[in-house]
PDB file of N, CA, C and O in Angstrom:
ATOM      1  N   UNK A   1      17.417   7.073   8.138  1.00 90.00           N
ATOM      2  CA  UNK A   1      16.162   6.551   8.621  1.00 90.00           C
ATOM      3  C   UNK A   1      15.046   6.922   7.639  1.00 90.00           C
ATOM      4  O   UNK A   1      15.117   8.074   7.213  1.00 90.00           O
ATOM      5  N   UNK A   2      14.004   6.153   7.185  1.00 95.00           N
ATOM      6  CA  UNK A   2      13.261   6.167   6.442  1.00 95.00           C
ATOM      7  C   UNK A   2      12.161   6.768   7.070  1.00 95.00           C
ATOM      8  O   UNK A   2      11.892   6.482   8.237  1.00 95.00           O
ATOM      9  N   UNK A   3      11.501   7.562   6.430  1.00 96.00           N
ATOM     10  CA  UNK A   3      10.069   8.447   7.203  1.00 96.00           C
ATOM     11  C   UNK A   3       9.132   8.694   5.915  1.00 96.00           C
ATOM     12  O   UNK A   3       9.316   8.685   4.697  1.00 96.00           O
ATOM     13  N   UNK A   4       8.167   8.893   6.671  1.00 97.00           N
ATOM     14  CA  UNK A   4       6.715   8.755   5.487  1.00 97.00           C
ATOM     15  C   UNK A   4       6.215   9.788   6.220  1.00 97.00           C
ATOM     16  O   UNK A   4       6.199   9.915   7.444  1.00 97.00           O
ATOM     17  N   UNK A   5       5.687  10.731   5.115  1.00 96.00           N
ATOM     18  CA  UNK A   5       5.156  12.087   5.203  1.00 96.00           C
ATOM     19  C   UNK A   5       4.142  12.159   4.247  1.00 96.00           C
ATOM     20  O   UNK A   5       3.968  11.196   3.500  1.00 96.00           O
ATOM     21  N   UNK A   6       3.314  13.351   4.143  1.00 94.00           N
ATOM     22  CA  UNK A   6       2.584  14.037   2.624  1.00 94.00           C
ATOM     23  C   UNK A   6       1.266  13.576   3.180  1.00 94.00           C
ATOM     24  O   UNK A   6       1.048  13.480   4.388  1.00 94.00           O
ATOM     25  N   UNK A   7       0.416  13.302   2.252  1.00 95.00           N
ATOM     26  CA  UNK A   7      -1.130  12.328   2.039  1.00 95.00           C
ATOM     27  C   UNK A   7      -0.810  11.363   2.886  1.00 95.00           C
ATOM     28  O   UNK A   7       0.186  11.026   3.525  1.00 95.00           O
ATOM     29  N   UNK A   8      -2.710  10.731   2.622  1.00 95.00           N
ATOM     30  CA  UNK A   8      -3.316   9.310   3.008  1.00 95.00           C
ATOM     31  C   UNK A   8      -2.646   8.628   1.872  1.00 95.00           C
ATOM     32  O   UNK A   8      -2.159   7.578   2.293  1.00 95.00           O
ATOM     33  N   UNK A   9      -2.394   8.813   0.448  1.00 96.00           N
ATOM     34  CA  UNK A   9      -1.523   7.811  -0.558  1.00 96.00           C
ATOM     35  C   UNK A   9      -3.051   7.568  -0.972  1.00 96.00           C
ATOM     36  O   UNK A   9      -3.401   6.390  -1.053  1.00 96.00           O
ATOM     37  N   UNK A  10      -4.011   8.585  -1.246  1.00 96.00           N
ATOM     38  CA  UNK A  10      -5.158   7.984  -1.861  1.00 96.00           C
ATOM     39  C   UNK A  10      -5.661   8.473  -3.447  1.00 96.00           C
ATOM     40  O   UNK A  10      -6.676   8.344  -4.132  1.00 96.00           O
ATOM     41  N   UNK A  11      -4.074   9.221  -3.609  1.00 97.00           N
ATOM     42  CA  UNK A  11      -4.265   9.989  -4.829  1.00 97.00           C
ATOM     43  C   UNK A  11      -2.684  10.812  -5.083  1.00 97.00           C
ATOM     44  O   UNK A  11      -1.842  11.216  -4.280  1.00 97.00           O
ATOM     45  N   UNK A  12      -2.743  10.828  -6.342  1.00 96.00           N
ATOM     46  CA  UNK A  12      -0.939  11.178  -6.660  1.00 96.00           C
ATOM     47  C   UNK A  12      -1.215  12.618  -6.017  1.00 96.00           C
ATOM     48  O   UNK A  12      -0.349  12.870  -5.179  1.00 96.00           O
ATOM     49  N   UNK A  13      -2.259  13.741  -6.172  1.00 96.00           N
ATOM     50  CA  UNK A  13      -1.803  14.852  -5.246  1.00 96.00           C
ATOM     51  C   UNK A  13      -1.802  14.526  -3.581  1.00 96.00           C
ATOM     52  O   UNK A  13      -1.451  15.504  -2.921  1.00 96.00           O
ATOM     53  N   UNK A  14      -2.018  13.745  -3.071  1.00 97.00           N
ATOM     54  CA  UNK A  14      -2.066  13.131  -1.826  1.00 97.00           C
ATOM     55  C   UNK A  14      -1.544  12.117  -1.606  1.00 97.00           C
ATOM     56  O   UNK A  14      -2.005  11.287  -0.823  1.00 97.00           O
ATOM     57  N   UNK A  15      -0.159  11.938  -2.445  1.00 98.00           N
ATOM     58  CA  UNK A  15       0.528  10.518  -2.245  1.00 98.00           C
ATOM     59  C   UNK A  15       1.838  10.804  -0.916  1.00 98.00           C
ATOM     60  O   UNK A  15       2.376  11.798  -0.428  1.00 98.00           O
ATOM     61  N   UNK A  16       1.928   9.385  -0.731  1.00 98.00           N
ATOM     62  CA  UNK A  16       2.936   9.417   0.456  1.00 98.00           C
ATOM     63  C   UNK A  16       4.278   9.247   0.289  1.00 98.00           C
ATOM     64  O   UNK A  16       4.840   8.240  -0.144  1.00 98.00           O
ATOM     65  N   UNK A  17       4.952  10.653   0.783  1.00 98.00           N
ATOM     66  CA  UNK A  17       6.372  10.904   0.702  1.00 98.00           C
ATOM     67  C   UNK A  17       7.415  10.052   1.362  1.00 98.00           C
ATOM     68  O   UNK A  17       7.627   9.966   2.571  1.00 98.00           O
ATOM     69  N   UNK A  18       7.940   9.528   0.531  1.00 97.00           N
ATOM     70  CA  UNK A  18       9.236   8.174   1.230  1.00 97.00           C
ATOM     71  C   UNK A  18      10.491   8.904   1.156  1.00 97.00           C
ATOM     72  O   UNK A  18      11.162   8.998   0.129  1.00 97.00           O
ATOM     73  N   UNK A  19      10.831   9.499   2.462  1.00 96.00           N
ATOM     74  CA  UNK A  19      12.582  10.221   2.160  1.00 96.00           C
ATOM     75  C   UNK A  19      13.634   9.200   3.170  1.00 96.00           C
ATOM     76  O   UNK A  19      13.162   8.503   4.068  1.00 96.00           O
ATOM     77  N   UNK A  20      14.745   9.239   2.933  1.00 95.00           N
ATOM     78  CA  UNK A  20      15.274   9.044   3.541  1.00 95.00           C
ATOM     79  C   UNK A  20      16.055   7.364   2.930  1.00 95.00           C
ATOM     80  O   UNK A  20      17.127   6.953   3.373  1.00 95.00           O
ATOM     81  N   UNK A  21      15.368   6.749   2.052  1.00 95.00           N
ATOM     82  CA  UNK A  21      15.967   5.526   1.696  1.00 95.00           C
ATOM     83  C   UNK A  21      17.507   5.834   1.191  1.00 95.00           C
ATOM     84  O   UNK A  21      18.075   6.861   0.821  1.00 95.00           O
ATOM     85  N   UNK A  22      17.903   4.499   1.344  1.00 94.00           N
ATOM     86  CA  UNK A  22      19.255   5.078   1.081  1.00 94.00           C
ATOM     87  C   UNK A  22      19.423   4.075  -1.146  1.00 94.00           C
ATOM     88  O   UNK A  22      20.153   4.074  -2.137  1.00 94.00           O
ATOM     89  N   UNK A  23      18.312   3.553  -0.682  1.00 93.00           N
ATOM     90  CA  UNK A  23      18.492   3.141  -2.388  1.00 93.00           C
ATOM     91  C   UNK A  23      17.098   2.735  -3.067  1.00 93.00           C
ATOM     92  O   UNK A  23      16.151   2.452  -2.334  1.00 93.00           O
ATOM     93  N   UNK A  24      16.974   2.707  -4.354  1.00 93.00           N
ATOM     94  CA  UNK A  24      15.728   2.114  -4.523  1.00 93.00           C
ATOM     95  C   UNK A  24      14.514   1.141  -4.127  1.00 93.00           C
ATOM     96  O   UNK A  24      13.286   1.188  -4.055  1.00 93.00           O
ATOM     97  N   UNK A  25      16.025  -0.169  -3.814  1.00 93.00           N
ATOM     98  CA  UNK A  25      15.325  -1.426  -3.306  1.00 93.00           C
ATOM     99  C   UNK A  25      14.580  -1.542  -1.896  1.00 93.00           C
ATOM    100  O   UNK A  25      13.621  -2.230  -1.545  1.00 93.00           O
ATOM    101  N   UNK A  26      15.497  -0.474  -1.117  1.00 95.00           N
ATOM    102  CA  UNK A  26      15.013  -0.233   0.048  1.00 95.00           C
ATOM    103  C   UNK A  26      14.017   0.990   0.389  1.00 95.00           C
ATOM    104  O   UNK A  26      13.529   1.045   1.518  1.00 95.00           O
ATOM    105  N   UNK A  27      13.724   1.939  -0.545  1.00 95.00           N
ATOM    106  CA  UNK A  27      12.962   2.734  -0.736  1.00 95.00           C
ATOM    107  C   UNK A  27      11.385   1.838  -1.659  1.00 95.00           C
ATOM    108  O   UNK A  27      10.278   2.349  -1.489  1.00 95.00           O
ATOM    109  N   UNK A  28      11.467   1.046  -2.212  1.00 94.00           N
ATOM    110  CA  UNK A  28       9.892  -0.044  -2.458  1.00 94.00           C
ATOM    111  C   UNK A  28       9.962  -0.850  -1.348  1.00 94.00           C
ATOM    112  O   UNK A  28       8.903  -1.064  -0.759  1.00 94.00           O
ATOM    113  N   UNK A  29      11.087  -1.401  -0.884  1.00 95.00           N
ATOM    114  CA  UNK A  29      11.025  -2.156   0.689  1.00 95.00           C
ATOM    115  C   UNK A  29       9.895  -1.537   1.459  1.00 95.00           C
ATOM    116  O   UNK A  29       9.149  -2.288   2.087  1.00 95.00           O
ATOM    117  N   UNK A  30       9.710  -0.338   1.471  1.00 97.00           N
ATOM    118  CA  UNK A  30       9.464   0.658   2.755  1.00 97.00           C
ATOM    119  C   UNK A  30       7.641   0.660   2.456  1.00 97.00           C
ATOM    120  O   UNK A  30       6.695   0.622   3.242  1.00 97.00           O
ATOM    121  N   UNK A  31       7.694   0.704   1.386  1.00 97.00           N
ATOM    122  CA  UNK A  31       6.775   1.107   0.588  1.00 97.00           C
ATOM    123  C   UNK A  31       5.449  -0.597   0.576  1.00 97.00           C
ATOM    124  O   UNK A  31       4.244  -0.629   0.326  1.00 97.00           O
ATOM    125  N   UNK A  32       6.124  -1.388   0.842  1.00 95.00           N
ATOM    126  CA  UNK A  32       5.168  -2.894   1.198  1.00 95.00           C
ATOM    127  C   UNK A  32       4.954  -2.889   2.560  1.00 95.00           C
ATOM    128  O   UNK A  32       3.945  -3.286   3.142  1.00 95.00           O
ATOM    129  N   UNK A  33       6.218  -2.295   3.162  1.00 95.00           N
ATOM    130  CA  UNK A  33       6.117  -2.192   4.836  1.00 95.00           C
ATOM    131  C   UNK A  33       5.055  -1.190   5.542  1.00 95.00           C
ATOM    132  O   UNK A  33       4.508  -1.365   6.631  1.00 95.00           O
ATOM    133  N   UNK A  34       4.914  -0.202   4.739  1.00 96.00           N
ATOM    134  CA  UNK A  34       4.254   0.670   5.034  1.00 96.00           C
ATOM    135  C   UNK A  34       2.731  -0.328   4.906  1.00 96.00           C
ATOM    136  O   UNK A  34       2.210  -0.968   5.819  1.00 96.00           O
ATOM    137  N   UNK A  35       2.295  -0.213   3.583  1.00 96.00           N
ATOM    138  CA  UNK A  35       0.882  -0.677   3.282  1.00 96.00           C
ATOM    139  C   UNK A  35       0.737  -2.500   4.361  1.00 96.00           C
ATOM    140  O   UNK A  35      -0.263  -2.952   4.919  1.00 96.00           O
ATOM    141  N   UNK A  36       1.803  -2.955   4.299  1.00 94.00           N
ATOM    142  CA  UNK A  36       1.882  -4.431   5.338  1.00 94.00           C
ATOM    143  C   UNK A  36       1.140  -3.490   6.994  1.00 94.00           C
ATOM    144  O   UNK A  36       0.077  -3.870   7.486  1.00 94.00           O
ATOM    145  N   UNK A  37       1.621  -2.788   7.349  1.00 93.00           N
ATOM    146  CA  UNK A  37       1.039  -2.077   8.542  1.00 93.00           C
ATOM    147  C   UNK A  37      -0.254  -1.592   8.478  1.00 93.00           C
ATOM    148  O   UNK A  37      -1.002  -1.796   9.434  1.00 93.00           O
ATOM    149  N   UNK A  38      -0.693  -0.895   7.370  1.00 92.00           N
ATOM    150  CA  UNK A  38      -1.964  -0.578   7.606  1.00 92.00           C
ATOM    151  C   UNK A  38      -3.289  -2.235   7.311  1.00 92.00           C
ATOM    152  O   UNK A  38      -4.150  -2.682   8.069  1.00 92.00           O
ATOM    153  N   UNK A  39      -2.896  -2.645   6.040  1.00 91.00           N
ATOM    154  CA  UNK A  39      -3.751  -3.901   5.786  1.00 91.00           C
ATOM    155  C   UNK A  39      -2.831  -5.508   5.956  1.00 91.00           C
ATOM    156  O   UNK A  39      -2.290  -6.152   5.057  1.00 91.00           O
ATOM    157  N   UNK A  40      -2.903  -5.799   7.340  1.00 86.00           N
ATOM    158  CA  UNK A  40      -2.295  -7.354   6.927  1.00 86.00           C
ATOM    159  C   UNK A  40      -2.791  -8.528   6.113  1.00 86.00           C
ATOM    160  O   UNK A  40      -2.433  -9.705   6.088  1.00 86.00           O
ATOM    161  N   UNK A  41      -3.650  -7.912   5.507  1.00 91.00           N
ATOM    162  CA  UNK A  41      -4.580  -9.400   4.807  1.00 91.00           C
ATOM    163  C   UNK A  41      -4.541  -9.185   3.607  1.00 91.00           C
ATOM    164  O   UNK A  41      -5.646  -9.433   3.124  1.00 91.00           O
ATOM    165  N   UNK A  42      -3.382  -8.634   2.399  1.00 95.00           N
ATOM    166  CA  UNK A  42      -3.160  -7.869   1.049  1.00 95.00           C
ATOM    167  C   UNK A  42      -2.721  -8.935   0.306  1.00 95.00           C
ATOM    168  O   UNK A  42      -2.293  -9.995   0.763  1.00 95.00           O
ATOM    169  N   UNK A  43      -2.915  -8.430  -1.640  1.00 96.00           N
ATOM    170  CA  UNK A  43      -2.439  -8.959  -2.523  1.00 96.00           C
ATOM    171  C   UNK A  43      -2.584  -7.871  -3.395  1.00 96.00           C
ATOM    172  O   UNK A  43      -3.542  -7.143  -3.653  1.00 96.00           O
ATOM    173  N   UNK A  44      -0.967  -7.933  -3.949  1.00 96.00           N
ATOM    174  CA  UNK A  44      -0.756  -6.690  -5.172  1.00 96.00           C
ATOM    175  C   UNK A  44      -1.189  -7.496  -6.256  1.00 96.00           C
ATOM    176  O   UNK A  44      -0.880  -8.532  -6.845  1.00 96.00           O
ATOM    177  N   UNK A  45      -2.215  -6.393  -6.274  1.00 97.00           N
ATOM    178  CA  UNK A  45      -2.986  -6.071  -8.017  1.00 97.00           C
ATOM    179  C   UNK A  45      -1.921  -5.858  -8.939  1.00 97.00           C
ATOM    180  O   UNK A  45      -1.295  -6.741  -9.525  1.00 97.00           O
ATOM    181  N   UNK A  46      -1.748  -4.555  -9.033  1.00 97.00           N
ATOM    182  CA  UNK A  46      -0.528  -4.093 -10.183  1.00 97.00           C
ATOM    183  C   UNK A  46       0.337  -3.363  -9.666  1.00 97.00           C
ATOM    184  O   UNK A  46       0.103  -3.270  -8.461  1.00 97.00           O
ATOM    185  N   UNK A  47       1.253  -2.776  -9.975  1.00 97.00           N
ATOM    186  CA  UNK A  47       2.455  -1.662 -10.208  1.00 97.00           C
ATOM    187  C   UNK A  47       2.712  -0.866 -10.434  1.00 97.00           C
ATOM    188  O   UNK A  47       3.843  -1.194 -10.794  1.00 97.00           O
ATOM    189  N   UNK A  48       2.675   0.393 -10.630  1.00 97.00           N
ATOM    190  CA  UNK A  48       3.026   1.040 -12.075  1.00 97.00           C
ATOM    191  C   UNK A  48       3.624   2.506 -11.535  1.00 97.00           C
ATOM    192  O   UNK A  48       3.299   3.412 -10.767  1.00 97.00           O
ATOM    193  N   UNK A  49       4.789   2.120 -12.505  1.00 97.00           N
ATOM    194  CA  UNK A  49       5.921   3.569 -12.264  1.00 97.00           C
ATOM    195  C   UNK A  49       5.588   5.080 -13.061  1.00 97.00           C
ATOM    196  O   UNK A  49       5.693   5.181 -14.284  1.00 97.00           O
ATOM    197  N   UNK A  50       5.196   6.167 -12.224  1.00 97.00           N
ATOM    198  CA  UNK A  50       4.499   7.175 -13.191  1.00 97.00           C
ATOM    199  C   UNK A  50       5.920   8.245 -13.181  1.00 97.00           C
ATOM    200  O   UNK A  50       6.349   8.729 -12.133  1.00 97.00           O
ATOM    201  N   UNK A  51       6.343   8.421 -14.109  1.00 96.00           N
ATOM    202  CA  UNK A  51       7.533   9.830 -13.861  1.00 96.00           C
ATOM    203  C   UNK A  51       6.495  11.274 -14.617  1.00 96.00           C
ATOM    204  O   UNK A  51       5.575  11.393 -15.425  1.00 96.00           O
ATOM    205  N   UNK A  52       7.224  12.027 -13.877  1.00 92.00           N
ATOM    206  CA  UNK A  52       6.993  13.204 -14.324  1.00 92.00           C
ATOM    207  C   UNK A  52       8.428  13.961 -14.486  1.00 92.00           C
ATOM    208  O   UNK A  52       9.516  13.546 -14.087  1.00 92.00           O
ATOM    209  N   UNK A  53       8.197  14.975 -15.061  1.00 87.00           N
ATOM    210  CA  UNK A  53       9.646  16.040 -14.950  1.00 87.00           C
ATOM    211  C   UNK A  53       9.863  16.115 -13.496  1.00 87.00           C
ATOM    212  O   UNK A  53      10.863  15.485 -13.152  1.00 87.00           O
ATOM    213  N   UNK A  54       9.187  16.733 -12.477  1.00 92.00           N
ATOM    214  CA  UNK A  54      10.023  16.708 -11.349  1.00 92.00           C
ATOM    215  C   UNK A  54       9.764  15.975 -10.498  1.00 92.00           C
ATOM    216  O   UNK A  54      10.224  16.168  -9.373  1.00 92.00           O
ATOM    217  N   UNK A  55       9.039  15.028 -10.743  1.00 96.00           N
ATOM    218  CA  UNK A  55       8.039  13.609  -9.755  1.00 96.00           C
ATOM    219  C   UNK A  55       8.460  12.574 -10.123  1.00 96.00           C
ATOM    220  O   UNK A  55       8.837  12.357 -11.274  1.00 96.00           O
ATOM    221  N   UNK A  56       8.466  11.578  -8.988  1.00 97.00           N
ATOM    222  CA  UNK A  56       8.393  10.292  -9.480  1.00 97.00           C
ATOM    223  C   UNK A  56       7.377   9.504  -8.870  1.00 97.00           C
ATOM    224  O   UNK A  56       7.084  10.262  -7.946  1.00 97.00           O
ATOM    225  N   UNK A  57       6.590   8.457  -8.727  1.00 98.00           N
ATOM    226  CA  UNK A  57       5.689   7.884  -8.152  1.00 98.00           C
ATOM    227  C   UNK A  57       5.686   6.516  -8.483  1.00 98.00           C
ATOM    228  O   UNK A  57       5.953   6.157  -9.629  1.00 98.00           O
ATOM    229  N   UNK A  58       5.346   5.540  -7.384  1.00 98.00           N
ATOM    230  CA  UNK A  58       4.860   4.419  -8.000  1.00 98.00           C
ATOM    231  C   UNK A  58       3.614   4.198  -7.211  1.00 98.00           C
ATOM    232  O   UNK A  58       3.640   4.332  -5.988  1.00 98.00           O
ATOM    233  N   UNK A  59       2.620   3.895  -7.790  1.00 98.00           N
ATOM    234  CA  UNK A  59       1.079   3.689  -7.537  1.00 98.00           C
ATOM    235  C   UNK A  59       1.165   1.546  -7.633  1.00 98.00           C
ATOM    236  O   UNK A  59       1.656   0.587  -8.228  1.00 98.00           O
ATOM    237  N   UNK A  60       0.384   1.918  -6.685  1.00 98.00           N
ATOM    238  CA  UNK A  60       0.401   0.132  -6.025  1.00 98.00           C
ATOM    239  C   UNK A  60      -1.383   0.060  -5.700  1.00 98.00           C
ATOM    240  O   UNK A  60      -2.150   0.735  -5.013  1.00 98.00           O
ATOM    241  N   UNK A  61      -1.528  -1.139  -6.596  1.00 98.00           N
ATOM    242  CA  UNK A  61      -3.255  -1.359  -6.604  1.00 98.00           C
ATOM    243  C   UNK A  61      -3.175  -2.810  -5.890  1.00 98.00           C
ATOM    244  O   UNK A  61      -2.511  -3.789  -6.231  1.00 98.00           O
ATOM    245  N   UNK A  62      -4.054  -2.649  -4.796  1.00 98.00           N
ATOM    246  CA  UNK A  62      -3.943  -3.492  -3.770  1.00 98.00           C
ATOM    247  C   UNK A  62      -5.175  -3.807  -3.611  1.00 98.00           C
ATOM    248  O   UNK A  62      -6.084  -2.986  -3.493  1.00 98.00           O
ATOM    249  N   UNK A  63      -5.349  -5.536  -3.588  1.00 97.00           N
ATOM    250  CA  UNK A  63      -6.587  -6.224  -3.430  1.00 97.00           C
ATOM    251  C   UNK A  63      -6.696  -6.531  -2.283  1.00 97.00           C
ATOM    252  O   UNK A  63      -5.731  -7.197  -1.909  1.00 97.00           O
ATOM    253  N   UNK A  64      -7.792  -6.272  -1.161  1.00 96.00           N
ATOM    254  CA  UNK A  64      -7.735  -6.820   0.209  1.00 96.00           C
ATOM    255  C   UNK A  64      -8.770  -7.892   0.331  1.00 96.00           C
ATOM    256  O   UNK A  64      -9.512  -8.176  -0.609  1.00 96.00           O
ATOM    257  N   UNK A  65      -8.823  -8.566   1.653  1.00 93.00           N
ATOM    258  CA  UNK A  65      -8.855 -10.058   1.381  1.00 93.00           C
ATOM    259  C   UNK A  65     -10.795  -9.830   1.485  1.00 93.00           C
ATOM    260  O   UNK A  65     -11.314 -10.882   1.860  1.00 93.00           O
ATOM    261  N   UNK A  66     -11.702  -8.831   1.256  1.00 94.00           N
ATOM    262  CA  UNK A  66     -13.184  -9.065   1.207  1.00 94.00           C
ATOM    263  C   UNK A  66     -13.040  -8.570   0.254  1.00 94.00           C
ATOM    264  O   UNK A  66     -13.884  -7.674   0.222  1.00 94.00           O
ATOM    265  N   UNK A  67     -11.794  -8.547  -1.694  1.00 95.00           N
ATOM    266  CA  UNK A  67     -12.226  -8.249  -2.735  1.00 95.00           C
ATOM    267  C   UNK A  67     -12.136  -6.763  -3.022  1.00 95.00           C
ATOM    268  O   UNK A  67     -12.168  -6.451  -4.212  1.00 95.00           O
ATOM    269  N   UNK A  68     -12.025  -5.764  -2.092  1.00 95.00           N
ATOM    270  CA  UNK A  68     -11.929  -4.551  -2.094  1.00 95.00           C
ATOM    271  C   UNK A  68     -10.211  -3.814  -2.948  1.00 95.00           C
ATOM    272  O   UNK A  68      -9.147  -3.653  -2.349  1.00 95.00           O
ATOM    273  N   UNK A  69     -10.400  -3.599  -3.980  1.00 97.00           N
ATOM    274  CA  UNK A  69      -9.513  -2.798  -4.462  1.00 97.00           C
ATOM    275  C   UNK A  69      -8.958  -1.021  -4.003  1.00 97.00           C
ATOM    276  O   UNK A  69      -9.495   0.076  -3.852  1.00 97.00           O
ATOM    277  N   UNK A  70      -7.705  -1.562  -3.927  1.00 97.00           N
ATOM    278  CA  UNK A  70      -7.540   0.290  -2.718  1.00 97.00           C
ATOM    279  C   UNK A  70      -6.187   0.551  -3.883  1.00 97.00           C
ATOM    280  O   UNK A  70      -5.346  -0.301  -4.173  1.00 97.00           O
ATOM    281  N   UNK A  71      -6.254   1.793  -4.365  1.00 97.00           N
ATOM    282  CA  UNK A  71      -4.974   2.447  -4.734  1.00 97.00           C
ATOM    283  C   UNK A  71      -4.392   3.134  -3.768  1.00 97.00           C
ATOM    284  O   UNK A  71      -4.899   3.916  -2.965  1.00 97.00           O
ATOM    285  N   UNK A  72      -3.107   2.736  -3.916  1.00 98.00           N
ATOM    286  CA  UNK A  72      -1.955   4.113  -2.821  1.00 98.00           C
ATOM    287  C   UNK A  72      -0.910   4.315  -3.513  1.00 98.00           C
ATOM    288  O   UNK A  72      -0.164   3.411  -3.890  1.00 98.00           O
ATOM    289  N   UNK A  73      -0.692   6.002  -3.842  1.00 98.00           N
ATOM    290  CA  UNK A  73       0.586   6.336  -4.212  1.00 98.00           C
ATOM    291  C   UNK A  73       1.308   6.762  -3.411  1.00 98.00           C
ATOM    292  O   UNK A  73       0.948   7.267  -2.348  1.00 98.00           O
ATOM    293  N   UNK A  74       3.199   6.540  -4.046  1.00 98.00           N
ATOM    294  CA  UNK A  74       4.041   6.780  -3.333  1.00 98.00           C
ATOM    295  C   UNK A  74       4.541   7.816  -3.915  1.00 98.00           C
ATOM    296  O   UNK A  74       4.473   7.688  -5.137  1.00 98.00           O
ATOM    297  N   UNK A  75       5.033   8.827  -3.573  1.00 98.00           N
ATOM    298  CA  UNK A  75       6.056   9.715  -3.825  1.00 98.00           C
ATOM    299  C   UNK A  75       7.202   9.433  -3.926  1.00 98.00           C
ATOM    300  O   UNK A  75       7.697  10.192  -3.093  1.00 98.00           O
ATOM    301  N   UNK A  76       8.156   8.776  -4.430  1.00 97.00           N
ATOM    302  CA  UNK A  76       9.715   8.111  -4.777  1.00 97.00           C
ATOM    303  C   UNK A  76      10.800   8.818  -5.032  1.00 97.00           C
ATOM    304  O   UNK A  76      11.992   8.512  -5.066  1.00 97.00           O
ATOM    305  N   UNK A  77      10.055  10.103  -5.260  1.00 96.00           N
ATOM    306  CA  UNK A  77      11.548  11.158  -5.721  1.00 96.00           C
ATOM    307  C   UNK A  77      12.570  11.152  -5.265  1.00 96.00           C
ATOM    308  O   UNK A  77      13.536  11.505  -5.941  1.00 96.00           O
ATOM    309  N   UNK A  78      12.708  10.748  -3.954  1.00 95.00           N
ATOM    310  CA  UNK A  78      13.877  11.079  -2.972  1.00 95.00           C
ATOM    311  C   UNK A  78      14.833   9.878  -3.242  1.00 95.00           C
ATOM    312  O   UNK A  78      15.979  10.087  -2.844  1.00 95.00           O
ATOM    313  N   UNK A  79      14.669   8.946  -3.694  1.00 94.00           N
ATOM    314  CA  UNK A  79      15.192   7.476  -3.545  1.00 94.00           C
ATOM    315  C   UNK A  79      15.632   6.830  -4.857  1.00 94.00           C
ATOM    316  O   UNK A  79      16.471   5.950  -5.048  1.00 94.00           O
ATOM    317  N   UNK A  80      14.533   7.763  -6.058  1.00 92.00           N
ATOM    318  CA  UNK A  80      14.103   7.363  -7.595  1.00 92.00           C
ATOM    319  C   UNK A  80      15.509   7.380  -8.254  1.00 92.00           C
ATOM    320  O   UNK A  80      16.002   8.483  -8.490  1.00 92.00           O
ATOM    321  N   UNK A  81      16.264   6.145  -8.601  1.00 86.00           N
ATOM    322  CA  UNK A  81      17.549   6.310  -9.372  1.00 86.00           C
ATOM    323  C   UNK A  81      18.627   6.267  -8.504  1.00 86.00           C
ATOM    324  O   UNK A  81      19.648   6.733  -9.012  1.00 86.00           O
ATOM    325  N   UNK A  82      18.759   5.837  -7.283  1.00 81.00           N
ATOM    326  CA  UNK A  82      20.052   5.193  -6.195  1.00 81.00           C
ATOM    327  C   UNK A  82      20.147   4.224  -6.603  1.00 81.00           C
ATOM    328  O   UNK A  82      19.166   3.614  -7.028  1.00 81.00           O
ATOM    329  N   UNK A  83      21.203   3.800  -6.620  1.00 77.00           N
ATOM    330  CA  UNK A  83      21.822   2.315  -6.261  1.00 77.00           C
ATOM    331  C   UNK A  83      21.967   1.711  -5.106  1.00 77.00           C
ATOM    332  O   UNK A  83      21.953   2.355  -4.057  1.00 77.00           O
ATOM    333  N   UNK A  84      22.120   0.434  -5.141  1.00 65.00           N
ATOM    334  CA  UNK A  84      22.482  -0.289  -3.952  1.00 65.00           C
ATOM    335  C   UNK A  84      23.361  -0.310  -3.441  1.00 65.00           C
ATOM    336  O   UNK A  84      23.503  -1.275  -2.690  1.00 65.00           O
ATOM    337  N   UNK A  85      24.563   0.777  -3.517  1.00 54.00           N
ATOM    338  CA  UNK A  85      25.987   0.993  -3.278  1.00 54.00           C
ATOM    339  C   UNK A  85      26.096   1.037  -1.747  1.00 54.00           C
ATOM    340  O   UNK A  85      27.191   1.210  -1.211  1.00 54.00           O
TER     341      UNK A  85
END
């Protein structure tokens, strides 16, 4: 079961922890589902995969529909490098 922990996702030290995916695809699945719940009226800006030595993150820049740009990071470590097996 997939669960979201950590931060608001309003900053990589306050980003939101995704454990529990059982693979990548479904670990960014979680990760549209999540932000789909808080804003239904969205369009992804950009992407972008940040690694660190013991982190992984992907930061998602999200345009909402009055023009307002919102960053949210994810915490990915748990999921970062599964397969779809």
């Amino acid at each position: 079961m997939i669960q979201f922990r950590g931060g608001d996702g309003s900053s990589k030290e306050k980003a939101i922890i995704i454990s529990g995916a059982k693979s990548e695809l479904e670990g960014v699945d979680a990760e549209f589902k999540f932000i789909q719940r808080l804003y239904s009226d969205y369009e992804l800006d950009n992407q972008t995969f940040i690694g660190e030595e013991d982190k992984k993150y992907d930061l998602l820049i999200i345009k909402l529909s009055d023009g307002t740009k919102k960053d949210i990071w994810f915490d990915i470590s748990d999921f970062y490098g599964r397969g779809d097996d």
